[in-house]
Amino acid sequence: MERNETIITSNGKPKAIVIRIENDIEDIESTLAAFRQVKAMRAVEKMRLISKQKGLDKISDEEIDKVIDEEQGEGSC
């Protein structure tokens, strides 16, 4: 493996990323933790953008509480 990162594709579409890591378990765990953190941060940012596009960033705390209460009431036995 000459490069530090390699993208694996299927039919021209990216499916996986292979990255070079050191040979100790701590490096593997810290690399995975960093990847998961970035992935979570990107997901939150995507939710924020969708919320803003739909105007959901302007609803009040009371409206949010009402939706939560309604949803919790539907799922209870």
mmCIF file of C-alpha atoms in Angstrom:
data_model
loop_
_atom_site.group_PDB
_atom_site.id
_atom_site.type_symbol
_atom_site.label_atom_id
_atom_site.label_comp_id
_atom_site.label_asym_id
_atom_site.label_seq_id
_atom_site.Cartn_x
_atom_site.Cartn_y
_atom_site.Cartn_z
ATOM 1 C CA MET A 1 0.000 0.000 0.000
ATOM 2 C CA GLU A 2 1.886 3.016 -1.268
ATOM 3 C CA ARG A 3 -0.702 5.656 -0.402
ATOM 4 C CA ASN A 4 -2.151 6.465 3.017
ATOM 5 C CA GLU A 5 -5.731 6.310 1.727
ATOM 6 C CA THR A 6 -7.421 4.308 -1.016
ATOM 7 C CA ILE A 7 -11.015 4.537 -2.206
ATOM 8 C CA ILE A 8 -12.653 1.302 -3.279
ATOM 9 C CA THR A 9 -15.388 1.595 -5.891
ATOM 10 C CA SER A 10 -18.043 -0.659 -7.375
ATOM 11 C CA ASN A 11 -19.315 0.226 -10.832
ATOM 12 C CA GLY A 12 -17.588 3.576 -10.502
ATOM 13 C CA LYS A 13 -19.313 4.475 -7.215
ATOM 14 C CA PRO A 14 -17.288 4.844 -3.993
ATOM 15 C CA LYS A 15 -18.076 2.083 -1.495
ATOM 16 C CA ALA A 16 -15.214 2.052 1.022
ATOM 17 C CA ILE A 17 -12.103 3.863 2.152
ATOM 18 C CA VAL A 18 -8.984 1.974 3.178
ATOM 19 C CA ILE A 19 -6.565 3.922 5.382
ATOM 20 C CA ARG A 20 -3.094 3.118 6.630
ATOM 21 C CA ILE A 21 -2.766 2.795 10.397
ATOM 22 C CA GLU A 22 -0.001 1.799 12.743
ATOM 23 C CA ASN A 23 0.216 -1.742 14.029
ATOM 24 C CA ASP A 24 -0.940 -1.150 17.606
ATOM 25 C CA ILE A 25 -4.478 -1.541 18.923
ATOM 26 C CA GLU A 26 -4.519 1.960 20.477
ATOM 27 C CA ASP A 27 -3.948 3.553 17.068
ATOM 28 C CA ILE A 28 -6.717 1.464 15.548
ATOM 29 C CA GLU A 29 -9.148 2.427 18.304
ATOM 30 C CA SER A 30 -8.241 6.116 18.215
ATOM 31 C CA THR A 31 -8.495 6.211 14.416
ATOM 32 C CA LEU A 32 -11.941 4.596 14.526
ATOM 33 C CA ALA A 33 -13.054 6.935 17.323
ATOM 34 C CA ALA A 34 -11.965 9.981 15.310
ATOM 35 C CA PHE A 35 -13.746 8.692 12.205
ATOM 36 C CA ARG A 36 -16.957 8.049 14.150
ATOM 37 C CA GLN A 37 -16.799 11.508 15.726
ATOM 38 C CA VAL A 38 -16.443 13.228 12.361
ATOM 39 C CA LYS A 39 -19.224 11.079 10.908
ATOM 40 C CA ALA A 40 -21.542 12.067 13.792
ATOM 41 C CA MET A 41 -20.650 15.739 13.449
ATOM 42 C CA ARG A 42 -21.445 15.635 9.718
ATOM 43 C CA ALA A 43 -24.802 13.946 10.434
ATOM 44 C CA VAL A 44 -25.726 16.659 12.950
ATOM 45 C CA GLU A 45 -24.751 19.380 10.488
ATOM 46 C CA LYS A 46 -26.881 17.732 7.799
ATOM 47 C CA MET A 47 -29.858 17.647 10.187
ATOM 48 C CA ARG A 48 -29.345 21.334 10.975
ATOM 49 C CA LEU A 49 -29.299 22.259 7.293
ATOM 50 C CA ILE A 50 -32.448 20.238 6.562
ATOM 51 C CA SER A 51 -34.145 21.788 9.590
ATOM 52 C CA LYS A 52 -33.253 25.276 8.401
ATOM 53 C CA GLN A 53 -34.446 24.545 4.842
ATOM 54 C CA LYS A 54 -37.807 23.365 6.207
ATOM 55 C CA GLY A 55 -38.078 26.339 8.561
ATOM 56 C CA LEU A 56 -38.018 24.086 11.601
ATOM 57 C CA ASP A 57 -35.317 26.206 13.202
ATOM 58 C CA LYS A 58 -37.936 28.876 13.887
ATOM 59 C CA ILE A 59 -40.445 26.829 15.910
ATOM 60 C CA SER A 60 -40.818 27.607 19.601
ATOM 61 C CA ASP A 61 -39.848 25.404 22.536
ATOM 62 C CA GLU A 62 -43.565 25.021 23.307
ATOM 63 C CA GLU A 63 -44.238 23.669 19.810
ATOM 64 C CA ILE A 64 -41.343 21.236 20.164
ATOM 65 C CA ASP A 65 -42.658 20.052 23.554
ATOM 66 C CA LYS A 66 -46.125 19.558 22.047
ATOM 67 C CA VAL A 67 -44.771 17.364 19.236
ATOM 68 C CA ILE A 68 -42.731 15.327 21.720
ATOM 69 C CA ASP A 69 -45.764 14.849 23.961
ATOM 70 C CA GLU A 70 -47.902 13.775 20.999
ATOM 71 C CA GLU A 71 -45.304 11.289 19.789
ATOM 72 C CA GLN A 72 -44.793 9.809 23.246
ATOM 73 C CA GLY A 73 -48.550 9.477 23.688
ATOM 74 C CA GLU A 74 -48.904 7.504 20.431
ATOM 75 C CA GLY A 75 -46.296 4.943 21.442
ATOM 76 C CA SER A 76 -47.559 4.253 24.954
ATOM 77 C CA CYS A 77 -49.724 1.252 25.859
#
